[in-house]
C-alpha positions in Angstrom: -8.3 -3.9 -5.6 -9.6 -4.8 -9.0 -13.2 -5.0 -7.8 -13.2 -1.5 -6.4 -15.3 -0.1 -9.2 -18.3 -1.9 -7.7 -18.3 0.2 -4.5 -21.5 2.0 -3.9 -20.9 5.7 -2.9 -23.5 8.3 -2.3 -23.8 10.6 -5.3 -22.9 13.8 -3.3 -19.6 12.2 -2.3 -18.8 11.2 -5.9 -19.5 14.8 -7.0 -17.4 16.4 -4.2 -14.3 14.4 -5.0 -14.7 14.6 -8.7 -14.7 18.4 -8.5 -11.3 18.2 -6.7 -9.9 15.8 -9.4 -9.3 13.1 -6.8 -9.6 9.4 -7.7 -12.3 8.5 -5.3 -11.9 4.7 -5.8 -8.2 4.8 -5.0 -8.5 7.2 -2.1 -11.2 5.2 -0.3 -9.7 1.8 -1.0 -8.2 -0.7 1.4 -4.7 0.7 0.7 -1.6 -1.4 0.1 -1.9 -3.6 3.2 -5.6 -4.2 2.6 -4.9 -5.1 -1.0 -2.2 -7.7 0.0 -4.8 -9.2 2.4 -7.6 -9.3 -0.1 -9.8 -6.7 1.5 -12.7 -5.7 -0.9 -14.9 -2.7 -0.1 -18.5 -3.2 -1.4 -20.3 -0.2 0.2 -19.1 3.1 1.6 -20.8 6.0 3.2 -20.3 8.0 6.4 -23.0 5.9 8.0 -22.1 2.4 6.8 -19.0 0.8 5.3 -19.0 -2.9 4.3 -16.1 -5.0 3.2 -14.9 -8.6 3.0 -11.6 -10.4 3.5 -10.6 -14.0 2.8 -9.5 -16.1 5.7 -7.1 -18.0 3.5 -3.7 -16.3 3.5 -4.6 -14.3 6.7 -4.2 -17.0 9.3 -2.0 -17.6 12.3 0.0 -20.9 13.0 -3.1 -22.8 14.2 -4.9 -22.1 10.9 -7.3 -19.6 12.4 -7.9 -16.1 11.1 -5.2 -13.9 12.6 -6.3 -11.3 15.1 -4.1 -8.8 13.3 -6.0 -9.5 10.1 -9.3 -8.7 11.8 -7.7 -5.5 13.0 -6.6 -4.5 9.5 -10.1 -5.1 8.2 -11.7 -3.1 11.1 -9.3 -0.2 10.8 -9.7 -0.1 7.0 -13.5 0.1 7.3 -13.6 2.5 10.2 -11.1 4.8 8.5 -13.1 4.9 5.3 -16.2 5.9 7.3 -14.2 8.5 9.1 -12.8 10.0 5.9 -16.2 10.1 4.4 -17.7 11.8 7.5 -14.8 14.3 7.6 -15.2 15.2 3.9 -12.6 16.5 1.5 -11.5 19.2 3.9 -10.3 16.7 6.6 -7.9 13.9 6.9 -8.8 11.0 9.2 -6.0 9.5 11.3 -6.5 6.5 13.6 -5.7 7.2 17.2 -7.3 4.2 19.0 -8.3 0.7 17.9 -9.4 -2.1 20.1 -10.6 -5.6 19.0 -12.4 -8.3 20.9 -12.0 -11.7 19.2 -15.1 -13.9 19.9 -14.4 -17.0 17.7 -12.1 -18.4 15.2 -12.6 -18.7 11.4 -10.8 -21.3 9.4 -12.0 -20.7 5.9 -14.2 -18.6 3.6 -14.8 -14.9 3.8 -15.3 -12.7 6.8 -17.5 -9.6 6.4 -17.0 -6.4 8.3 -19.7 -3.7 8.8 -18.6 -0.3 10.3 -21.3 2.0 11.7 -20.7 5.3 13.6 -20.8 5.6 17.3 -19.8 9.2 17.3 -19.4 11.7 14.4 -18.0 14.9 15.6 -16.0 17.8 14.2 -12.6 16.6 15.4 -13.1 12.9 16.0 -15.1 10.0 14.6 -15.7 6.6 16.3 -16.9 3.5 14.5 -18.0 0.1 15.7 -17.0 -2.6 13.3 -18.6 -6.0 13.5 -16.9 -8.9 11.7 -18.8 -12.0 11.0 -18.1 -15.3 9.2 -20.1 -16.8 6.4 -22.6 -18.3 8.9 -23.2 -14.8 10.2 -21.5 -15.7 13.5 -19.6 -12.8 15.1 -15.9 -13.3 14.9 -14.7 -9.9 16.2 -16.1 -6.7 17.5 -13.8 -3.6 17.1 -14.0 0.1 17.8 -11.9 2.7 16.0 -11.5 6.3 16.8 -10.0 8.7 14.2 -8.9 12.2 14.7 -10.2 14.5 11.9 -7.7 17.2 11.1 -7.8 19.9 8.6 -6.1 19.4 5.2 -2.9 21.4 5.3 -0.5 22.7 2.6 1.5 19.7 1.4 -1.2 17.2 2.1 -2.0 17.1 -1.6 0.9 14.8 -2.1 -0.4 12.5 0.7 -3.9 12.4 -0.8 -2.7 11.9 -4.4 -0.3 9.1 -3.3 -3.4 7.2 -2.2 -4.6 7.3 -5.8 
């Protein structure tokens, strides 16, 4: 994700992860799958995560945006929000994702915006609204992540995201 340096993070989040020696941009990126699909994160906080994904290269046989591609964008954005909510002492693990597909998209970029529905100590739930370039809703998704404590050995997991 070459554009990742343009992500807007709250200063307190930048400071928290810098103190731990963690590459914040890599940790809160779209990951390997998101990279292959062209997901770009432009804004990230526990209260709002915004990202885009091209339709081209992410279509099903009829030439429409693949529902699984929408799911990847939704889970990426909701997971980033959950990780930021949990902070550096927690790891967010998706436990439930559902997506309702409202209309097809054939070209351009889709934009996803994740906002919290619930931010607890052990779970976080985000609603993710995906729209096309005409601001028409393509998909509405909901992701719930379990927030578990970082355990010995997780350092490798966290550093492998970098």
